[in-house]
Short mmCIF file of C-alpha atoms in Angstrom, two decimals:
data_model
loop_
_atom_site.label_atom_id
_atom_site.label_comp_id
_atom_site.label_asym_id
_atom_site.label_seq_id
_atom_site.Cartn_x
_atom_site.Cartn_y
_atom_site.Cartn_z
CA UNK A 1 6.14 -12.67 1.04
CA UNK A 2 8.74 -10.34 -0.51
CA UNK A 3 12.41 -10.06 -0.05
CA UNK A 4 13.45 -7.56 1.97
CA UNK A 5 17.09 -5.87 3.42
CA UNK A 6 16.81 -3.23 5.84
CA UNK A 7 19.39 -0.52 4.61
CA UNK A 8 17.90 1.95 7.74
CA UNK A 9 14.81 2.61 9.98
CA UNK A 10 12.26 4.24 7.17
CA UNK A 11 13.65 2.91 4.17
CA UNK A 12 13.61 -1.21 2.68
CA UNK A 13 13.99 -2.08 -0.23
CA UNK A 14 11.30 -5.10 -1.59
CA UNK A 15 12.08 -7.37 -4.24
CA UNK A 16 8.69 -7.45 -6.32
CA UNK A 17 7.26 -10.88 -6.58
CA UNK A 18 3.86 -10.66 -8.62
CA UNK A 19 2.61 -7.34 -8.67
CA UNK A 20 -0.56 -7.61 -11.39
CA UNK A 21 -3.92 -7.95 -8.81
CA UNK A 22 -1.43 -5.66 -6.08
CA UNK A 23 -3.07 -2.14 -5.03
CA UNK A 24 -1.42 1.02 -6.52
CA UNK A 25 0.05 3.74 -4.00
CA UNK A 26 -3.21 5.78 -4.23
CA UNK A 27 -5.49 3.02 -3.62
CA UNK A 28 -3.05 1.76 -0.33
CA UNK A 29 -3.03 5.57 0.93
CA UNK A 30 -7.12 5.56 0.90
CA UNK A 31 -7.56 2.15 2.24
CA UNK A 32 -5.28 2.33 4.95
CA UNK A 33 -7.17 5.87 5.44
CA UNK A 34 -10.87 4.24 5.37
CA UNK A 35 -9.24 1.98 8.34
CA UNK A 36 -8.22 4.58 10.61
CA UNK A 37 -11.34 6.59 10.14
CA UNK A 38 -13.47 3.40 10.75
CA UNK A 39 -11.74 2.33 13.91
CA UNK A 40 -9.70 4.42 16.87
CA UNK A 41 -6.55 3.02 17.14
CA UNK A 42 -3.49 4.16 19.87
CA UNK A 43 -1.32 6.49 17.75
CA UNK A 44 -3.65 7.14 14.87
CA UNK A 45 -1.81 10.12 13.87
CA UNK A 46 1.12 8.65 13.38
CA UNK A 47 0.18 5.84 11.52
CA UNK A 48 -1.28 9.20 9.33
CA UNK A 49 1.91 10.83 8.63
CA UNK A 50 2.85 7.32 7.22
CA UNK A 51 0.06 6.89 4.96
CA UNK A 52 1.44 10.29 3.51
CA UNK A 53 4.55 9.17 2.70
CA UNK A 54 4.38 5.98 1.33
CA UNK A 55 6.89 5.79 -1.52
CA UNK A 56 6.68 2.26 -3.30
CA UNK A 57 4.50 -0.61 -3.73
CA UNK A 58 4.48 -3.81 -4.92
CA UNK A 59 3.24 -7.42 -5.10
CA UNK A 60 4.56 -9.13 -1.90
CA UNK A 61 2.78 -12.59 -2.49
CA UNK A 62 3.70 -15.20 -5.49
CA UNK A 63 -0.04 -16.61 -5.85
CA UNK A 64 -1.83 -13.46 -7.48
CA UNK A 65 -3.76 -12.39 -4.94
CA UNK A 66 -4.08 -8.56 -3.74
CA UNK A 67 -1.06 -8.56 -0.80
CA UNK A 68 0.77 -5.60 -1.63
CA UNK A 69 4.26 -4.66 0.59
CA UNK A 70 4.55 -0.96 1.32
CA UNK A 71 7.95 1.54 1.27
CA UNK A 72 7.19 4.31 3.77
CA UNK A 73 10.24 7.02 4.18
CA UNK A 74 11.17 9.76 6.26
CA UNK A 75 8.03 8.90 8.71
CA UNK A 76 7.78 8.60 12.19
CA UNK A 77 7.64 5.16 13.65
CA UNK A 78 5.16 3.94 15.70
CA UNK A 79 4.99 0.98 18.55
CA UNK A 80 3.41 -1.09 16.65
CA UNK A 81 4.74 -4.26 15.78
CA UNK A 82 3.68 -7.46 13.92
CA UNK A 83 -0.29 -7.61 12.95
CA UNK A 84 -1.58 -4.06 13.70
CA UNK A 85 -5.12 -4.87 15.89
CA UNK A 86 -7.23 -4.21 13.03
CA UNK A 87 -8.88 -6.64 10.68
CA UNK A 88 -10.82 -5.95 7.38
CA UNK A 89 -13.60 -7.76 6.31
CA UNK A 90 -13.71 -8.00 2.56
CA UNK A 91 -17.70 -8.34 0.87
CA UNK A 92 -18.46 -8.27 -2.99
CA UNK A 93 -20.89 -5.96 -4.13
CA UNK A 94 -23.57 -8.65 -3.62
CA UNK A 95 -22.84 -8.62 0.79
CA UNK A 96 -20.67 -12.17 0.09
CA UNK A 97 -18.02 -12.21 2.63
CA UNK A 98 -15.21 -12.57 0.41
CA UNK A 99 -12.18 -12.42 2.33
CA UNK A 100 -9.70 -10.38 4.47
CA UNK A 101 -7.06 -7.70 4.84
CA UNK A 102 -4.76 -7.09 8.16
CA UNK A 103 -1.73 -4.66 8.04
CA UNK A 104 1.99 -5.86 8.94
CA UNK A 105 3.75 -3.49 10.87
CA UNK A 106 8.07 -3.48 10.26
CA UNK A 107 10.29 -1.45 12.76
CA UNK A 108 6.96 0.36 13.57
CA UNK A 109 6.35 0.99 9.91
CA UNK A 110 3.63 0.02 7.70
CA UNK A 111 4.93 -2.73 5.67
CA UNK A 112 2.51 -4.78 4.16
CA UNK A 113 -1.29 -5.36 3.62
CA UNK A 114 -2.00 -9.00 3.39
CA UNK A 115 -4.88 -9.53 1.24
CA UNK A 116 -6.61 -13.37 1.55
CA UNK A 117 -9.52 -15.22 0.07
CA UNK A 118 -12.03 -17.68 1.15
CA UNK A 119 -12.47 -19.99 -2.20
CA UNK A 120 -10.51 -20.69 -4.87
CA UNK A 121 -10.46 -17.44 -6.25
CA UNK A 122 -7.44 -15.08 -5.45
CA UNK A 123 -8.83 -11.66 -4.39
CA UNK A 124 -7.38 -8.46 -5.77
CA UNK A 125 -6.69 -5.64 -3.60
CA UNK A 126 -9.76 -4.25 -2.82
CA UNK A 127 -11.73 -0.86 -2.90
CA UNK A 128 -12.43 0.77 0.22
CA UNK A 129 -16.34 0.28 0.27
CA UNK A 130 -15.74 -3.38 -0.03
CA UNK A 131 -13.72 -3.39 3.35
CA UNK A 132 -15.23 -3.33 7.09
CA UNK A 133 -12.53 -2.69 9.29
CA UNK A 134 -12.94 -4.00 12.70
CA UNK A 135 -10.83 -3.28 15.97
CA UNK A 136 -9.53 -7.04 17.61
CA UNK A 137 -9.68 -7.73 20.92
#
């Protein structure tokens, strides 16, 4: 997980830890936008404005895979805390469930998406069509 220091509400500054299979700003912005258009979620909108003003990324796991820690500023902050109720399912191109994805909410900010894989094999972060978000109960 990466080191962080909150210096205020909207703005942390994240060590990077191994950033190499880690998804760029873009590809965070339209996965975390594939999510919210997949499933309804309490203060949608806000979690919007966010994805729009994501500043940084980086690595935020030391084993390769795709986790990538987020820097949102000058955003609203939501409720949320923790594990937002959303998971994603993660399928190669072949329908083999491949792993997951769930988004870590800081000081009701998006903070991280943790990126895990069944097998040996780390799993990058991954494309949007290889994700099928589901609402938890």
């Amino acid at each position: 997980m990466a080191k962080t220091s909150s210096l205020a509400c909207a703005i942390r500054v994240i060590t990077p830890l191994s950033g190499e299979a880690a998804g760029t700003i873009e590809q965070v912005q339209l996965l975390l936008a594939g999510m919210l258009d997949a499933v309804e979620i309490e203060e949608g909108e806000t979690l919007r404005g966010q994805i729009a003003r994501i500043t940084d990324v980086r690595g935020s796991c030391e084993c390769g895979c795709g986790s990538t820690a987020v820097v949102v500023a000058g955003a609203s902050a939501s409720t949320y805390a923790g594990i937002l109720p959303i998971h994603g399912d993660v399928y190669a191109a072949d329908g083999t469930y491949r792993g997951g994805v769930m988004v870590r909410m800081t000081q009701g900010l998006v903070a991280d998406l943790e990126v895990w894989s069944i097998g040996d094999d780390q799993l990058p972060f991954p494309e949007p069509d290889q994700v099928t978000w589901r609402k938890e109960p």
